[in-house]
Structures are given as C-alpha cells and as structure tokens.
mmCIF file of C-alpha atoms and ligand atoms in Angstrom:
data_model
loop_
_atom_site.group_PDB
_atom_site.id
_atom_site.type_symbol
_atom_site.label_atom_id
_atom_site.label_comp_id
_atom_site.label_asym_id
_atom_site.label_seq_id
_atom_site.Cartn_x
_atom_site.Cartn_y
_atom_site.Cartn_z
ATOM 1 C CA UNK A 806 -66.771 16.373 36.916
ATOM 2 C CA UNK A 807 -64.816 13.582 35.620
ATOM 3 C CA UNK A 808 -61.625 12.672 37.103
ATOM 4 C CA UNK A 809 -58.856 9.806 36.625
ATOM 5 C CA UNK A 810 -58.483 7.693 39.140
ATOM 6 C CA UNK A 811 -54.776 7.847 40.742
ATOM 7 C CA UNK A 812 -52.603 5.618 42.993
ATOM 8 C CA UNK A 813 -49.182 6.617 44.604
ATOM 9 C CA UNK A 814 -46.808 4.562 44.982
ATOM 10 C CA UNK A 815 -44.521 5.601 47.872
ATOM 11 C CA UNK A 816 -41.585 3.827 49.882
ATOM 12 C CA UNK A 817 -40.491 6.503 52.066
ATOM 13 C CA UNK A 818 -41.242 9.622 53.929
ATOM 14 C CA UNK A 819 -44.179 10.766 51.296
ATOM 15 C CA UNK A 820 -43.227 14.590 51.362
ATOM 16 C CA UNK A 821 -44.366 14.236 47.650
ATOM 17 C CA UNK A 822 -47.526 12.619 48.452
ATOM 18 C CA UNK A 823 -48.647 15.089 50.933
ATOM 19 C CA UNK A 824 -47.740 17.763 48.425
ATOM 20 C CA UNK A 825 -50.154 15.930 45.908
ATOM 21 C CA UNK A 826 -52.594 15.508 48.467
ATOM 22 C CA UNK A 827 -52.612 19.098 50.094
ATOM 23 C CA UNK A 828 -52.840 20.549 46.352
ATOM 24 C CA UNK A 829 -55.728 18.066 45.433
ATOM 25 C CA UNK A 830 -57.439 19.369 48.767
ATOM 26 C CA UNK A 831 -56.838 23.315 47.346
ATOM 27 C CA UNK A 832 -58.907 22.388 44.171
ATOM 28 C CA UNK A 833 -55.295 22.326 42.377
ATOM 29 C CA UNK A 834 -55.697 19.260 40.947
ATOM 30 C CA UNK A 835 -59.248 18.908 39.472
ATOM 31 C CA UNK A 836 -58.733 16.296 36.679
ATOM 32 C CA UNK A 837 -57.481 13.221 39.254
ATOM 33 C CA UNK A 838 -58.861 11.831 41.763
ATOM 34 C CA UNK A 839 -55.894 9.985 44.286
ATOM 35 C CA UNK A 840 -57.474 7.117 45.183
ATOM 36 C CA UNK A 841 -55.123 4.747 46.915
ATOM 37 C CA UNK A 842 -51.337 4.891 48.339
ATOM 38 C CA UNK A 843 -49.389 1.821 47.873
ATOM 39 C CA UNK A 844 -46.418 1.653 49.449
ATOM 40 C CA UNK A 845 -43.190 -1.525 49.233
ATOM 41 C CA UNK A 846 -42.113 -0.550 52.944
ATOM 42 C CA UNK A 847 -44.504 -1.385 55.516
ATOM 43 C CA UNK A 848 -43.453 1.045 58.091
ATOM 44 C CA UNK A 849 -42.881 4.033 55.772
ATOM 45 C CA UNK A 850 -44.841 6.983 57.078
ATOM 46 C CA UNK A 851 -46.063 7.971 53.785
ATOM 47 C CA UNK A 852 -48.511 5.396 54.460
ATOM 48 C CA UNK A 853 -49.634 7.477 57.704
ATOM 49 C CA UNK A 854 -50.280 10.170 55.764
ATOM 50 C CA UNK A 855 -52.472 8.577 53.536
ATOM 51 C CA UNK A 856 -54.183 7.217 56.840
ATOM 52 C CA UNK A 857 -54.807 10.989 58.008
ATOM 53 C CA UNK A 858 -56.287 11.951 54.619
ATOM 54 C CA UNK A 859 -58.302 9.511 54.903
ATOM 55 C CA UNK A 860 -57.625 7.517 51.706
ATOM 56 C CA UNK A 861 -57.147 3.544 51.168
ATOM 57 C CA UNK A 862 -53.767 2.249 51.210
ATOM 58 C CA UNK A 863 -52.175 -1.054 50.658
ATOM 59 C CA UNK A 864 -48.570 -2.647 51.310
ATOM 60 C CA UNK A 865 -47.071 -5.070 49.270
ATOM 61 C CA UNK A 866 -43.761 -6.642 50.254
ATOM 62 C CA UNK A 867 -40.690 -8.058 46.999
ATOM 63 C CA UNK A 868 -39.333 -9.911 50.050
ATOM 64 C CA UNK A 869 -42.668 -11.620 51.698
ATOM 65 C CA UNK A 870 -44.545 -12.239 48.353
ATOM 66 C CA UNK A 871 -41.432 -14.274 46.839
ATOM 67 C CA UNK A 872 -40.752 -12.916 43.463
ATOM 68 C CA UNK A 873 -40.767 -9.958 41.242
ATOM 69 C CA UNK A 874 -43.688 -11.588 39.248
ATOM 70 C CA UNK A 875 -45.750 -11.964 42.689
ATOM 71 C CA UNK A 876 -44.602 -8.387 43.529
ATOM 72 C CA UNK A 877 -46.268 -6.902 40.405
ATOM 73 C CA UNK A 878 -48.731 -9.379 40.130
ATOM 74 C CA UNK A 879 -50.368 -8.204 43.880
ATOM 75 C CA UNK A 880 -49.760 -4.749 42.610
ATOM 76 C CA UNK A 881 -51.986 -5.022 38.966
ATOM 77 C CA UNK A 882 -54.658 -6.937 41.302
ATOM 78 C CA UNK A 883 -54.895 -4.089 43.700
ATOM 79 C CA UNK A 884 -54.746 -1.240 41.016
ATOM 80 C CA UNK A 885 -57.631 -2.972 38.886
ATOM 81 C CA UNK A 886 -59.467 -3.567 41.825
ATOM 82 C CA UNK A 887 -59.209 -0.112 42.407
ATOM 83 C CA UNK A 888 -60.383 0.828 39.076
ATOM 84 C CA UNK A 889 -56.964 2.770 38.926
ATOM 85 C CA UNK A 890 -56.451 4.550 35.574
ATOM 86 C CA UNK A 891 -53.008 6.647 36.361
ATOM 87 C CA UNK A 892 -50.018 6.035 38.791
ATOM 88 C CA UNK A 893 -47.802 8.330 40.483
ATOM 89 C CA UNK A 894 -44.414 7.132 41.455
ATOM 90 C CA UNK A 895 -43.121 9.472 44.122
ATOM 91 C CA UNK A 896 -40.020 8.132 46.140
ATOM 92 C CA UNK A 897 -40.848 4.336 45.050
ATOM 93 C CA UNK A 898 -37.555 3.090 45.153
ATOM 94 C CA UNK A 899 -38.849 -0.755 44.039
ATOM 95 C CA UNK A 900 -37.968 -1.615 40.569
ATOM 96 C CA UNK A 901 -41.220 -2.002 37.955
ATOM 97 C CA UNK A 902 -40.080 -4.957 35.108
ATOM 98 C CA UNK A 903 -41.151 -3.642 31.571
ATOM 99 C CA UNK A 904 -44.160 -5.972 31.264
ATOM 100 C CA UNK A 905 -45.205 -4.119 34.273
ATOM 101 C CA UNK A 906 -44.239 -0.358 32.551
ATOM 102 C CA UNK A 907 -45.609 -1.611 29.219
ATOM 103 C CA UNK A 908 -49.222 -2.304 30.645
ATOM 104 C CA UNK A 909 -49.264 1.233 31.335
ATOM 105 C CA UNK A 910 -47.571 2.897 28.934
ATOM 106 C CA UNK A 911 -47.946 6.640 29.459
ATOM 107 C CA UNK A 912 -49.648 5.778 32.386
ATOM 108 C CA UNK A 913 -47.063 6.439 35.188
ATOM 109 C CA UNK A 914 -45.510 9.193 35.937
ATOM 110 C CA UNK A 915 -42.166 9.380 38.103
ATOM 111 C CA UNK A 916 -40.343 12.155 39.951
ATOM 112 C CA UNK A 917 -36.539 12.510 39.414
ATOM 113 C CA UNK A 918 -34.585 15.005 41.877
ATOM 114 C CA UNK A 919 -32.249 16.652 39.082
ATOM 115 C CA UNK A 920 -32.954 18.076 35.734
ATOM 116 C CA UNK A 921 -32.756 14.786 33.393
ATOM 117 C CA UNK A 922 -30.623 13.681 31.583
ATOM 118 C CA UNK A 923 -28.319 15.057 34.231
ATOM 119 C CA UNK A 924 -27.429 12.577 37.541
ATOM 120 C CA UNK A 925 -30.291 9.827 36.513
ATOM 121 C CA UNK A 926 -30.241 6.769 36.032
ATOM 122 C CA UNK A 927 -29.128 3.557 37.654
ATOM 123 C CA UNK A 928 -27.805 3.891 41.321
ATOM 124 C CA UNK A 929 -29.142 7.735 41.262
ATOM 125 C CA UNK A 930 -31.592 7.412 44.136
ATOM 126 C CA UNK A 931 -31.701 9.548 47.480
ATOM 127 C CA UNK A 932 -28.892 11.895 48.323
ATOM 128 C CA UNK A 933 -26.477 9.973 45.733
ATOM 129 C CA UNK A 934 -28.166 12.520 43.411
ATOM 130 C CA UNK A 935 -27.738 15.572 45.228
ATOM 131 C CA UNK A 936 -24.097 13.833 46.068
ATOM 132 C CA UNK A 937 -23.092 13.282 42.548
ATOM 133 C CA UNK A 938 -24.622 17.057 40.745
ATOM 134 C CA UNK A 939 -22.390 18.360 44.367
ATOM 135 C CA UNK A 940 -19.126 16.651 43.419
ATOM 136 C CA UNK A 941 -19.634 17.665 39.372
ATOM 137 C CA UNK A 942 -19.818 21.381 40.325
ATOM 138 C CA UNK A 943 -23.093 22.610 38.374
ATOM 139 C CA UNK A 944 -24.572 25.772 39.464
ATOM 140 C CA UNK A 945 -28.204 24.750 38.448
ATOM 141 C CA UNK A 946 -29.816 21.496 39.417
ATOM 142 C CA UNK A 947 -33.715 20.584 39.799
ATOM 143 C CA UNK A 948 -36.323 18.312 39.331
ATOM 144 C CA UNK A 949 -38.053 16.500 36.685
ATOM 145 C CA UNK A 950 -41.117 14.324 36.255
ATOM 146 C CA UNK A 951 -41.239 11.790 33.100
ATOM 147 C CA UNK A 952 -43.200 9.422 31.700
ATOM 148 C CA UNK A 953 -41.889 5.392 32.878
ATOM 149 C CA UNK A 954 -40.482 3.188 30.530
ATOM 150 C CA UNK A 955 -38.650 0.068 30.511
ATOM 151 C CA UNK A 956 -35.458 2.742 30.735
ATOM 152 C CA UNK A 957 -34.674 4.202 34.682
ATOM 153 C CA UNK A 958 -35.576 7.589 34.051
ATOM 154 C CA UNK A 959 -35.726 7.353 30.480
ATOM 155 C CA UNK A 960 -39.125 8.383 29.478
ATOM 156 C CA UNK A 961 -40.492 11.124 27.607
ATOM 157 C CA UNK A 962 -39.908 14.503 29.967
ATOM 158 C CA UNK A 963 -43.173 16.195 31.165
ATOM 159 C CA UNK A 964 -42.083 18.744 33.404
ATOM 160 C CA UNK A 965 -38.721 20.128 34.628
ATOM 161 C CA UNK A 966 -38.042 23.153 37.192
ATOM 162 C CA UNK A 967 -34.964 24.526 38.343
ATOM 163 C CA UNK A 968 -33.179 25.393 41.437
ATOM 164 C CA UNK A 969 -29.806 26.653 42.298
ATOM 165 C CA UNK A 970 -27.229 25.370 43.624
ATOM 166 C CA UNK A 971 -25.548 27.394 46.491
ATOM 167 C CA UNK A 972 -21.659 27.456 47.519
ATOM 168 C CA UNK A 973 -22.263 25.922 50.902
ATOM 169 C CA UNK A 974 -24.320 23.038 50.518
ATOM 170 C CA UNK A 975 -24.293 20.028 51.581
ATOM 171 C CA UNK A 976 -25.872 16.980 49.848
ATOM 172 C CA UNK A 977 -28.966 17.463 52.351
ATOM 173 C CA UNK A 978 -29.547 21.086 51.798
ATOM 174 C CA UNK A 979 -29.838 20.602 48.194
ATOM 175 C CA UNK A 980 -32.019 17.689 48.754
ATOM 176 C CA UNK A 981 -34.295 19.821 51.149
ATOM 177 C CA UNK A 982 -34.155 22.969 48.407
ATOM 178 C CA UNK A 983 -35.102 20.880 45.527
ATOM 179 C CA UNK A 984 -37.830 19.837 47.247
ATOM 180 C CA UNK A 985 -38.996 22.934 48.348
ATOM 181 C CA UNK A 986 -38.298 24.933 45.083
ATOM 182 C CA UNK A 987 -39.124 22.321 42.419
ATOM 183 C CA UNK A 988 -40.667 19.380 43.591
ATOM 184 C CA UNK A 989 -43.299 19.815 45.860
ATOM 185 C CA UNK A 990 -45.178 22.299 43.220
ATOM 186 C CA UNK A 991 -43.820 20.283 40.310
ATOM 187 C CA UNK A 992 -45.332 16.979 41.043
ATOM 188 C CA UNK A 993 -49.029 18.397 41.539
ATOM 189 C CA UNK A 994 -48.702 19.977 38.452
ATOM 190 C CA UNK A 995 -47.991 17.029 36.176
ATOM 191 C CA UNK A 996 -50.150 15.080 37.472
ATOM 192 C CA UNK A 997 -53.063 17.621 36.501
ATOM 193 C CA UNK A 998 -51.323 17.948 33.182
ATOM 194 C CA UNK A 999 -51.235 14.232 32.454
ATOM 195 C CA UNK A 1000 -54.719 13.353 34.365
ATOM 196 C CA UNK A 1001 -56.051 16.436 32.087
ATOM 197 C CA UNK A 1002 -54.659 15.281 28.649
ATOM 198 C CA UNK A 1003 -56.390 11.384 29.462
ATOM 199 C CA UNK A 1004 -59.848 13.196 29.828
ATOM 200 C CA UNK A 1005 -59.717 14.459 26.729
HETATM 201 C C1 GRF B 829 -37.768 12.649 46.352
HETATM 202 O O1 GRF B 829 -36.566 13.318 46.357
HETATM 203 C C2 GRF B 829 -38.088 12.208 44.940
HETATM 204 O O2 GRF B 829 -37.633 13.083 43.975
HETATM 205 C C3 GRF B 829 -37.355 10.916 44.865
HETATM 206 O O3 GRF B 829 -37.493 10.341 46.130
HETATM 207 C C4 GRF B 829 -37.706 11.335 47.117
HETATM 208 C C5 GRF B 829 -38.968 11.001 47.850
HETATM 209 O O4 GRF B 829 -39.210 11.785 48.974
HETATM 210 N N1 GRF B 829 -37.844 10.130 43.745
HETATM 211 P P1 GRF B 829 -40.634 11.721 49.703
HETATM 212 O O5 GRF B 829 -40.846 10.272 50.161
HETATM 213 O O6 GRF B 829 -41.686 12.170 48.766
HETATM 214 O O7 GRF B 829 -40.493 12.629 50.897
#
C-alpha cells in the first residue's frame, strides 16, 4: 500500500514521537510512513528513540549553521533528500520563517497542549501553557493539532480533545494528563487523517 512519507521534527523528550511510532508499529497508522526524526537539540533523547526504532535521524543546529536561512536551508535539503512528503512537528520548539511554512502549505502538522484558540500563541510553549490555562481558572483544557502557517498556532484546526482540569494540580500534572488523555492518541490520529486525505 501506498503511504506518505513523514519526518518529525522533535527538540525534546519525544513522548509524542514514540506515541506516533508505537501506533505506526500497531498498524494504527497505515497511510504514513515516518521516515526520519530531525531534531534542533543534539542531545535531546527523542533522537534515541528514533535510534531504537530503528529509523534515520538527523540534527541540525540555528546556532552552529549561522542563520535562520542556513537553518531551513539544511532542513529542505535533508527532507527532499528524504523524499519527505508530510512533517510532524511534535515539541519542535525552533521557529519555521513563512517561506519555510509556505513551501509546505498543508503539509505540517503541529501539536498544541490546550484547546486553541485558548493559551496559544507566542511565548505559550512548555508548562507556560499548563501555567497560564492554571492561573485563568478553566475547568476544561486539552490538546489540539493544526495545520502550520506563517501564524504560531494559527492554522486551520484538525483535531482537538479534551481533558479536565482537576482542583489540585499543579502546572506538571496537567502537563502529564494532557498528555496522557489527549495527546498521545491525538497526534497518531491526525497524522493518519492528514497522511489519508494526501493519498487521495
Ligand atoms: C508537548 O506537550 C507538545 O504538545 C508540545 O511540546 C511537548 C513535547 O513533548 N508541543 P514531547 O517531546 O513529545 O515529550
């Protein structure tokens, strides 16, 4: 069967990646095909996981290639070379210019800790998420994967899940429930809706 070839693009601990890549391993994922892991941080163990599944993986560096435009420059080299057709951004926390989001439009996909267009966009990264939907008092937060524009966070809305919010938590609690409830099933899910949708 056909499938669309997929990077993710990581920077962190990959939790999301290894959801991805245990669902693609349970035959939950049948239209994509993850092909390659690129990560901005060369010691994030996302890229260790990618190692164990056996699939190729690359590190590109803002800092040691000079410039954004060298940045996104190795990046487009590695992806064509890779014949990459789709791109997962799960916990990249590097910023993509719009010439960069334009080349593929509706061609990455991003997940967002909270249900958009709640406690997104600029400076909403990490626990300042869980932080901010904490300090506004909501009783329901989540997590949402869009489409990437030129706009942080601002692209059209693919899938969104909810999760509750509970009296005692803490900014990491919610973090680790999110993930748990929403994410980790959320993100293998769009992907196969998205990577579905381009085979047709
Ligand atoms: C997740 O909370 C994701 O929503 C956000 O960054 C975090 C990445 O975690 N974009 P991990 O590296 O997948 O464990």
């Amino acid at each position: 069967m056909l499938k669309v070839k997929t990077a993710v693009l990581v920077s962190g601990g990959g939790t999301n990646l290894q959801a991805l890549l245990d669902e693609e391993r349970k035959g939950n994922i049948p239209s994509a095909e993850i092909s390659l892991v690129i990560s901005n941080v060369k010691d994030a163990y996302a890229l260790e996981r990618a190692a164990k599944a056996g699939i190729k993986h690359a590190v590109f560096s803002k800092k040691e290639l000079g410039s954004q435009k060298a940045f996104e420059e190795a990046i487009i080299t590695c992806l064509e070379e890779n014949g990459i057709e789709l791109i997962v951004l799960a916990g990249f926390l590097a910023i993509l210019s719009a010439d960069f989001t334009r080349r593929y439009e509706n061609r990455i996909i991003n997940i967002h800790p909270s249900l958009i267009p709640a406690f997104c966009g600029k400076g909403y990264y990490g626990l300042r998420v869980h932080e901010a939907a904490l300090e506004k008092g909501v009783k329901i937060t989540g997590a949402t994967v869009h489409f990437v524009n030129e706009i942080p966070d601002g692209g059209k809305i693919i899938l969104q899940k909810a999760v509750e919010v509970k009296e005692d938590d803490t900014p990491q609690t919610l973090q680790r429930r999110v993930m748990e409830e929403a994410e980790w099933s959320l993100l293998p899910a769009a992907l196969e809706k998205v990577a579905k949708d381009l085979l047709k």
